[in-house]
Coordinates of N, CA and C in Angstrom, one line a residue:
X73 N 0.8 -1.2 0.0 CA 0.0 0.0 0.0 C 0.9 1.3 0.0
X74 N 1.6 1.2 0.9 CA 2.9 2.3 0.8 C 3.7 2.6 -0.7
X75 N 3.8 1.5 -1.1 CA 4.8 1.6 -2.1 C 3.6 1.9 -3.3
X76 N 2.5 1.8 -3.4 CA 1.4 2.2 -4.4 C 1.1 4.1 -4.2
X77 N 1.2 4.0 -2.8 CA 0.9 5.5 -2.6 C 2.2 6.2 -3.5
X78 N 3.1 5.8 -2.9 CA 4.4 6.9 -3.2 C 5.1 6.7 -4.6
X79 N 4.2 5.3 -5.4 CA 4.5 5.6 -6.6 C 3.2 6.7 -7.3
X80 N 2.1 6.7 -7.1 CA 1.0 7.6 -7.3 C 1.7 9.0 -6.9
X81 N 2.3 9.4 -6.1 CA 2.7 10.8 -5.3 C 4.3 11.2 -6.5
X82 N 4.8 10.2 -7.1 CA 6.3 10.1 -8.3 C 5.2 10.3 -8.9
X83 N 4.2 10.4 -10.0 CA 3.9 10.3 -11.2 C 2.9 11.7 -11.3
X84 N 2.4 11.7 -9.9 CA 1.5 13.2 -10.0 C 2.5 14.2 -10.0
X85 N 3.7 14.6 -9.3 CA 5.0 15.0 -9.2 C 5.5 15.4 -10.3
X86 N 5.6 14.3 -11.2 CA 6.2 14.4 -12.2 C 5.2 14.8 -13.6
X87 N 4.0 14.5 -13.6 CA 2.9 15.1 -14.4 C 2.8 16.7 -14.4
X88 N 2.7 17.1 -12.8 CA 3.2 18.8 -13.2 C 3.7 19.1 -13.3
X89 N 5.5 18.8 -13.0 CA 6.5 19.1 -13.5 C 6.8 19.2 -15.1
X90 N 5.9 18.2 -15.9 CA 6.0 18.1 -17.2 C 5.6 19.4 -17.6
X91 N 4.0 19.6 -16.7 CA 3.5 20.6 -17.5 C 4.0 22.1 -17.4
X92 N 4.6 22.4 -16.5 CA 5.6 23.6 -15.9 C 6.6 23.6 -16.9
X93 N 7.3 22.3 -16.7 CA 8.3 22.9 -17.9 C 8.1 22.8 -19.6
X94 N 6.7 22.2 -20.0 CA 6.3 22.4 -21.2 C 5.8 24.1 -21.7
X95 N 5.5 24.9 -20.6 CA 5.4 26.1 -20.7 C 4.2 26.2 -22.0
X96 N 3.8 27.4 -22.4 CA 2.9 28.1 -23.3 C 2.7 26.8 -24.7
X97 N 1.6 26.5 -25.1 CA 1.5 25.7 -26.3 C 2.1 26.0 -27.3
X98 N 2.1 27.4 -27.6 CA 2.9 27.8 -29.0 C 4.1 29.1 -28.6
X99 N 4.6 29.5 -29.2 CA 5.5 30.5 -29.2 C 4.9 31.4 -29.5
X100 N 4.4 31.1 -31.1 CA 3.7 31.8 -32.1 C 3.0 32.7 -32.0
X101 N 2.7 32.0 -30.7 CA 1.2 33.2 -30.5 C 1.6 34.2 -29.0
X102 N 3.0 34.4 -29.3 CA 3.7 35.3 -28.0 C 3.0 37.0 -29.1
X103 N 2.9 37.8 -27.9 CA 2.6 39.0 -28.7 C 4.1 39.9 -29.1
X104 N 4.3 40.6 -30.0 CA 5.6 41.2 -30.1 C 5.5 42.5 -30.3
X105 N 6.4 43.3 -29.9 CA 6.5 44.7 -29.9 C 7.7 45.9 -30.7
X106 N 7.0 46.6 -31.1 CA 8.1 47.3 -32.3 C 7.8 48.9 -32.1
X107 N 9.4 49.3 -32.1 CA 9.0 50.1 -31.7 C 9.6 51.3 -33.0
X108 N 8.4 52.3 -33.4 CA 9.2 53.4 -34.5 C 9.7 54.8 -34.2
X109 N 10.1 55.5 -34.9 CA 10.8 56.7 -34.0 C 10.8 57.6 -35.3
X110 N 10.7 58.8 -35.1 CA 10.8 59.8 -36.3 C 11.5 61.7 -35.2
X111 N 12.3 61.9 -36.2 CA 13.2 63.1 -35.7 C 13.1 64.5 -36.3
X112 N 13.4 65.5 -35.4 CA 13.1 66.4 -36.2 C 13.7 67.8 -35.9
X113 N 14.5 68.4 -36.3 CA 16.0 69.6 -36.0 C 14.8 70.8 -36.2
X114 N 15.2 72.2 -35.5 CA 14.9 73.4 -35.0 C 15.6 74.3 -35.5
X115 N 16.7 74.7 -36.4 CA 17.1 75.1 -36.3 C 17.0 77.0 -35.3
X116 N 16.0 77.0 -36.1 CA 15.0 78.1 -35.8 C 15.5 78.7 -33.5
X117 N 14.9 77.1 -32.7 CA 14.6 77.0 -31.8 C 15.9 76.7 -31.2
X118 N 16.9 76.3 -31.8 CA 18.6 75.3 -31.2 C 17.8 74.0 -30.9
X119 N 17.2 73.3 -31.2 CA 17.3 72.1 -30.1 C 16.5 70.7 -31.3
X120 N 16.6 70.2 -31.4 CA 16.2 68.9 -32.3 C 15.6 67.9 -31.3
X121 N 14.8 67.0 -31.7 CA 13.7 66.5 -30.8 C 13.3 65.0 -31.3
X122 N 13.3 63.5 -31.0 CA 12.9 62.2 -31.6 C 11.7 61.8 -30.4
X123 N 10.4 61.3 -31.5 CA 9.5 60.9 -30.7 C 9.8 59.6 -31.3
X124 N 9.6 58.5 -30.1 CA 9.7 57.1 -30.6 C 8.4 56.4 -29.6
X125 N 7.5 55.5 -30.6 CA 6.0 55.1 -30.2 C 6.5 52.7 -29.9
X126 N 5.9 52.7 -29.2 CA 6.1 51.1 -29.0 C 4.6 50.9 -29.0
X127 N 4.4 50.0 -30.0 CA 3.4 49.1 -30.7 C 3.2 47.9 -29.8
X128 N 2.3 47.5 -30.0 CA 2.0 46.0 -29.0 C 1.1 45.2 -29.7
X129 N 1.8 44.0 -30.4 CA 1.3 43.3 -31.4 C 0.5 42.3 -30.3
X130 N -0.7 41.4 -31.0 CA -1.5 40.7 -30.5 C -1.2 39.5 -30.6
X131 N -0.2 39.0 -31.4 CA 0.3 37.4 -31.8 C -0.9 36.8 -32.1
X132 N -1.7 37.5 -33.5 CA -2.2 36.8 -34.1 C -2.0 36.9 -35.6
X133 N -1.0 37.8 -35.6 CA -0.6 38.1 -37.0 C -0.8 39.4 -37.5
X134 N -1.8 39.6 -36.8 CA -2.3 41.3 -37.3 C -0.8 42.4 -36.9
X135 N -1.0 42.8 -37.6 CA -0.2 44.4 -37.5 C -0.1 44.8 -36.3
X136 N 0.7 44.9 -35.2 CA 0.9 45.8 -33.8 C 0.7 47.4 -34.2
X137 N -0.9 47.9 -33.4 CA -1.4 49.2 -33.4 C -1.4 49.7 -32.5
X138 N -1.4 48.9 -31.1 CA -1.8 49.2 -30.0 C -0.2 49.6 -29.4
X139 N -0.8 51.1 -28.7 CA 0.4 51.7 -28.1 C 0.6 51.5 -26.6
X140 N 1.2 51.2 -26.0 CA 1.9 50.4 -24.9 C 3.3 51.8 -24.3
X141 N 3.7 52.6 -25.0 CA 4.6 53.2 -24.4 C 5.2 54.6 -25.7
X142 N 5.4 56.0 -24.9 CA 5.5 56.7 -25.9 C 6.7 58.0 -25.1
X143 N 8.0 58.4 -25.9 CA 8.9 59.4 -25.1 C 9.0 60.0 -26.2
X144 N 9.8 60.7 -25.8 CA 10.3 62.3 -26.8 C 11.6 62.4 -25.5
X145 N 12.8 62.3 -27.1 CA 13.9 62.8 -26.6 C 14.6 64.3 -27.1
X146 N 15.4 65.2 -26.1 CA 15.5 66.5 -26.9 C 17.1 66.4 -26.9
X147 N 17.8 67.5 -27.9 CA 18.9 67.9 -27.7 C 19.4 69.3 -27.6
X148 N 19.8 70.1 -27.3 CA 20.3 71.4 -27.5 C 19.1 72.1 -26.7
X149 N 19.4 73.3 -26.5 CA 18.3 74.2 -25.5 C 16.9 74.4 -25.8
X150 N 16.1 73.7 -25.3 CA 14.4 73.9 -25.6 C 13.8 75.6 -24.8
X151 N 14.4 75.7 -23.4 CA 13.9 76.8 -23.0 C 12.9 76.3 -21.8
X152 N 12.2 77.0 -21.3 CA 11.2 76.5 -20.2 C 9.8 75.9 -21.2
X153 N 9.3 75.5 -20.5 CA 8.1 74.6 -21.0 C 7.9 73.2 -20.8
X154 N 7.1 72.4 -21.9 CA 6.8 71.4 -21.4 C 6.5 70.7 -22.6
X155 N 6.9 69.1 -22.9 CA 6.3 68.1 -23.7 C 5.0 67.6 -23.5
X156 N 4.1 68.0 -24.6 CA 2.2 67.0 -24.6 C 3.1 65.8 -25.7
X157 N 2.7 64.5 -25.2 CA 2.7 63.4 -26.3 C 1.5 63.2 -26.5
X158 N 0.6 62.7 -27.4 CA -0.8 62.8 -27.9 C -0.8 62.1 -28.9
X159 N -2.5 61.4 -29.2 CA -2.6 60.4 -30.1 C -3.8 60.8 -30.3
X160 N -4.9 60.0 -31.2 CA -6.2 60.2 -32.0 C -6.9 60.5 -31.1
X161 N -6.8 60.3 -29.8 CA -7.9 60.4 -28.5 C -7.4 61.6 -27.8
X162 N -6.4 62.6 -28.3 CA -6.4 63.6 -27.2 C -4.6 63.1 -26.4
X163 N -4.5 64.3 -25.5 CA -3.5 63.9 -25.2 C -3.1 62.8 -24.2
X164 N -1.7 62.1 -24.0 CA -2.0 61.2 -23.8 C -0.6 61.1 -22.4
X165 N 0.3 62.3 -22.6 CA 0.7 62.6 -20.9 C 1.8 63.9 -21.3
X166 N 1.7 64.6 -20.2 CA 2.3 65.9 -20.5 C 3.7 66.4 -19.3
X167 N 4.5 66.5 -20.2 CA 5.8 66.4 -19.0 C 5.8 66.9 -18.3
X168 N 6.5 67.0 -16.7 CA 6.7 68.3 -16.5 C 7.4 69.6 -16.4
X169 N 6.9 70.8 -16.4 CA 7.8 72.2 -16.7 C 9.4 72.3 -16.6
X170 N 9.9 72.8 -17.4 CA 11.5 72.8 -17.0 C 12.6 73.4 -18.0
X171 N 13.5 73.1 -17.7 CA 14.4 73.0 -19.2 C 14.6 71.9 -19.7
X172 N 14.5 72.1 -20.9 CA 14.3 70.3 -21.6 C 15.9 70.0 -22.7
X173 N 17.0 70.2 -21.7 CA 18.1 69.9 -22.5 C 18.8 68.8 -22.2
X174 N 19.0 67.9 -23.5 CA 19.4 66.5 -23.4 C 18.4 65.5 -22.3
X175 N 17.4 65.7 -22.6 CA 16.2 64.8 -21.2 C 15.1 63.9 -22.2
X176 N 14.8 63.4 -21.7 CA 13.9 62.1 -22.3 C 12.6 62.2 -21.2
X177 N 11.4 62.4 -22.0 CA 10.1 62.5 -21.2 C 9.5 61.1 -22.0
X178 N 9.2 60.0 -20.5 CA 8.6 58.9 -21.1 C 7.2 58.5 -20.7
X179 N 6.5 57.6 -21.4 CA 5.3 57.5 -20.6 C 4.7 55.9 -21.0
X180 N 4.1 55.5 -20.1 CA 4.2 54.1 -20.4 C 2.5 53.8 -20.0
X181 N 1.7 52.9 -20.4 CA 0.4 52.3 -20.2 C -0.2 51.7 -21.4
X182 N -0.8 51.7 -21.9 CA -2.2 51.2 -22.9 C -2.8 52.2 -23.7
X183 N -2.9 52.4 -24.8 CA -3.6 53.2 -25.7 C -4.0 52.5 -26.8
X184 N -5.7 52.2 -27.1 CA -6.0 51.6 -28.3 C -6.0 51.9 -29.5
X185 N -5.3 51.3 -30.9 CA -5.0 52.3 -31.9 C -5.6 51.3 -32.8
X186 N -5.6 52.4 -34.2 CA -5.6 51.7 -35.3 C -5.1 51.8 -36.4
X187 N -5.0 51.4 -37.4 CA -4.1 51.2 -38.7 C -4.2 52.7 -39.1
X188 N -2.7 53.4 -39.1 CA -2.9 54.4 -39.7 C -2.9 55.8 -38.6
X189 N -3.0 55.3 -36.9 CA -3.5 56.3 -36.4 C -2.3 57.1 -36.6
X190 N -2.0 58.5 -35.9 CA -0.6 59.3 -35.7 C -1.0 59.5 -33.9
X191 N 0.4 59.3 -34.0 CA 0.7 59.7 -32.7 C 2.2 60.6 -32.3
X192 N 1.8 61.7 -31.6 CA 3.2 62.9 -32.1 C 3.5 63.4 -30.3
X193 N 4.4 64.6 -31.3 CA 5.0 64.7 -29.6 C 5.1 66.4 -30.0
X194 N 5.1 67.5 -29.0 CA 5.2 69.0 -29.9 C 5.6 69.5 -28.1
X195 N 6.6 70.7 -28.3 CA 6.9 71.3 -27.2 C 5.7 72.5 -26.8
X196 N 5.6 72.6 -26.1 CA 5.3 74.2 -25.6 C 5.9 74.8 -24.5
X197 N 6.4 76.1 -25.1 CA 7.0 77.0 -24.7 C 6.3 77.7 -23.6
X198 N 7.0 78.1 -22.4 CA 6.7 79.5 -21.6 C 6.9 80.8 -21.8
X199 N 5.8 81.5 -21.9 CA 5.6 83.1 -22.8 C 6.1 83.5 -21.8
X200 N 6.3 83.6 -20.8 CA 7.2 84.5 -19.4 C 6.1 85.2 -19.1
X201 N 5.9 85.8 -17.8 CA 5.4 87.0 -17.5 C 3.8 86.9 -17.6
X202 N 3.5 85.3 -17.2 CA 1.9 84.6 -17.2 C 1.4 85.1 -18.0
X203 N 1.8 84.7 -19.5 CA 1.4 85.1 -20.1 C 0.9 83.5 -20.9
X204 N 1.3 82.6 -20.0 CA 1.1 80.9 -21.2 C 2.2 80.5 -22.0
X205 N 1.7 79.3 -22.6 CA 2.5 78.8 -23.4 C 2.3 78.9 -24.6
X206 N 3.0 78.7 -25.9 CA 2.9 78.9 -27.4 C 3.5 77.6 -27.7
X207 N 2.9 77.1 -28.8 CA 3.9 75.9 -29.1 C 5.3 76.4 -29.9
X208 N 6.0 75.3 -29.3 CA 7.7 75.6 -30.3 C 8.2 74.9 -31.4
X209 N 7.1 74.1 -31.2 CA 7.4 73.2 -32.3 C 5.9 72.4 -33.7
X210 N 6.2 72.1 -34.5 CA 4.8 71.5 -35.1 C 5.0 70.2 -34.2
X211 N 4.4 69.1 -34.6 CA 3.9 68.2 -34.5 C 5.0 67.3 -34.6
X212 N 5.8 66.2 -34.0 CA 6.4 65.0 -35.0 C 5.8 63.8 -34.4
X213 N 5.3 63.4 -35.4 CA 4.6 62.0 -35.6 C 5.0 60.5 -36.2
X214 N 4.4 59.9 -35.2 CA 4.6 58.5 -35.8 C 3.2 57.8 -36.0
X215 N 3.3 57.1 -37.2 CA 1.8 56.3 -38.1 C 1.9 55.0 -37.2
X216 N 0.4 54.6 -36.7 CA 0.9 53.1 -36.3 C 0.2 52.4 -37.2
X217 N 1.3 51.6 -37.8 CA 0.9 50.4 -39.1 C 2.2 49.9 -39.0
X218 N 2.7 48.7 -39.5 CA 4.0 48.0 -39.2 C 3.9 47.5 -40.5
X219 N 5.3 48.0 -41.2 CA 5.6 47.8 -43.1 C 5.2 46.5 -42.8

C-alpha cells in the first residue's frame, strides 16, 4: 500500500513538473512589440527632438497598433516649457515644466490604436510674464501600421 501511494505521489510529481516545464503551447502566439521613431531639428529654436511610439502586437498576426509606451527625446536648449505626447484620443501625458536639454520625457500604459493612427510629440513654450505657453514646435509623428 505504501509503495502504491508513493508511486502515485512520483507520477502526479512528475505530471506537473512536465506541465511547468512544457510552458505556453505555441511561441507563435507570444505577442511582439516594435517600436518606430521619427526626428526632427529646429534650427529656428537650437534644439532637435525624436519621438519614438512602442506598438503592441496581438500574436495573431495582425499588424501591432496598440500603443503600450510613448517618449520624446530633446537635444540642445528647448527653453522653459513642457512636452504633450498625444494620439487620436487627445492627449496622452504631458511632462513636466522645466528645461528640456538632453532629457527624455517617457510614458508608459495602454492606448487603443488603429491602422494608420498618428501619434506625435510638440513642445510648448513658456511666454514668461503669465502670459502661457505657445507651441515651439509642429507636431512630429509616428503612423501606427508595421511595413
Amino acid at each position: 500500500m505504501k509503495h502504491r501511494m508513493a508511486a502515485a505521489m512520483v507520477v502526479a510529481a512528475g505530471t506537473v513538473l512536465a506541465g511547468i516545464a512544457s510552458g505556453p503551447a505555441s511561441a507563435s502566439t507570444a505577442a511582439a512589440d516594435y517600436e518606430r521613431c521619427q526626428s526632427a531639428d529646429y534650427p529656428s529654436v537650437a534644439f532637435s527632438h525624436t519621438v519614438c511610439v512602442t506598438f503592441r502586437g496581438n500574436g495573431s498576426g495582425v499588424p501591432p497598433n496598440d500603443v503600450i509606451r510613448m517618449n520624446v527625446r530633446s537635444s540642445g536648449r528647448t527653453g522653459i516649457g513642457h512636452w504633450e505626447l498625444f494620439g487620436p484620443h487627445g492627449t496622452v501625458s504631458n511632462s513636466l515644466d522645466g528645461e528640456w536639454k538632453d532629457r527624455t520625457h517617457d510614458w508608459a500604459g495602454y492606448q487603443d490604436s488603429s491602422f494608420g493612427d498618428r501619434w506625435c510629440a510638440v513642445f510648448w513654450r513658456d511666454g514668461g510674464g503669465g502670459s502661457g505657453y505657445y507651441r515651439a514646435t509642429p507636431p512630429v509623428c509616428v503612423t501606427s501600421y508595421f511595413p
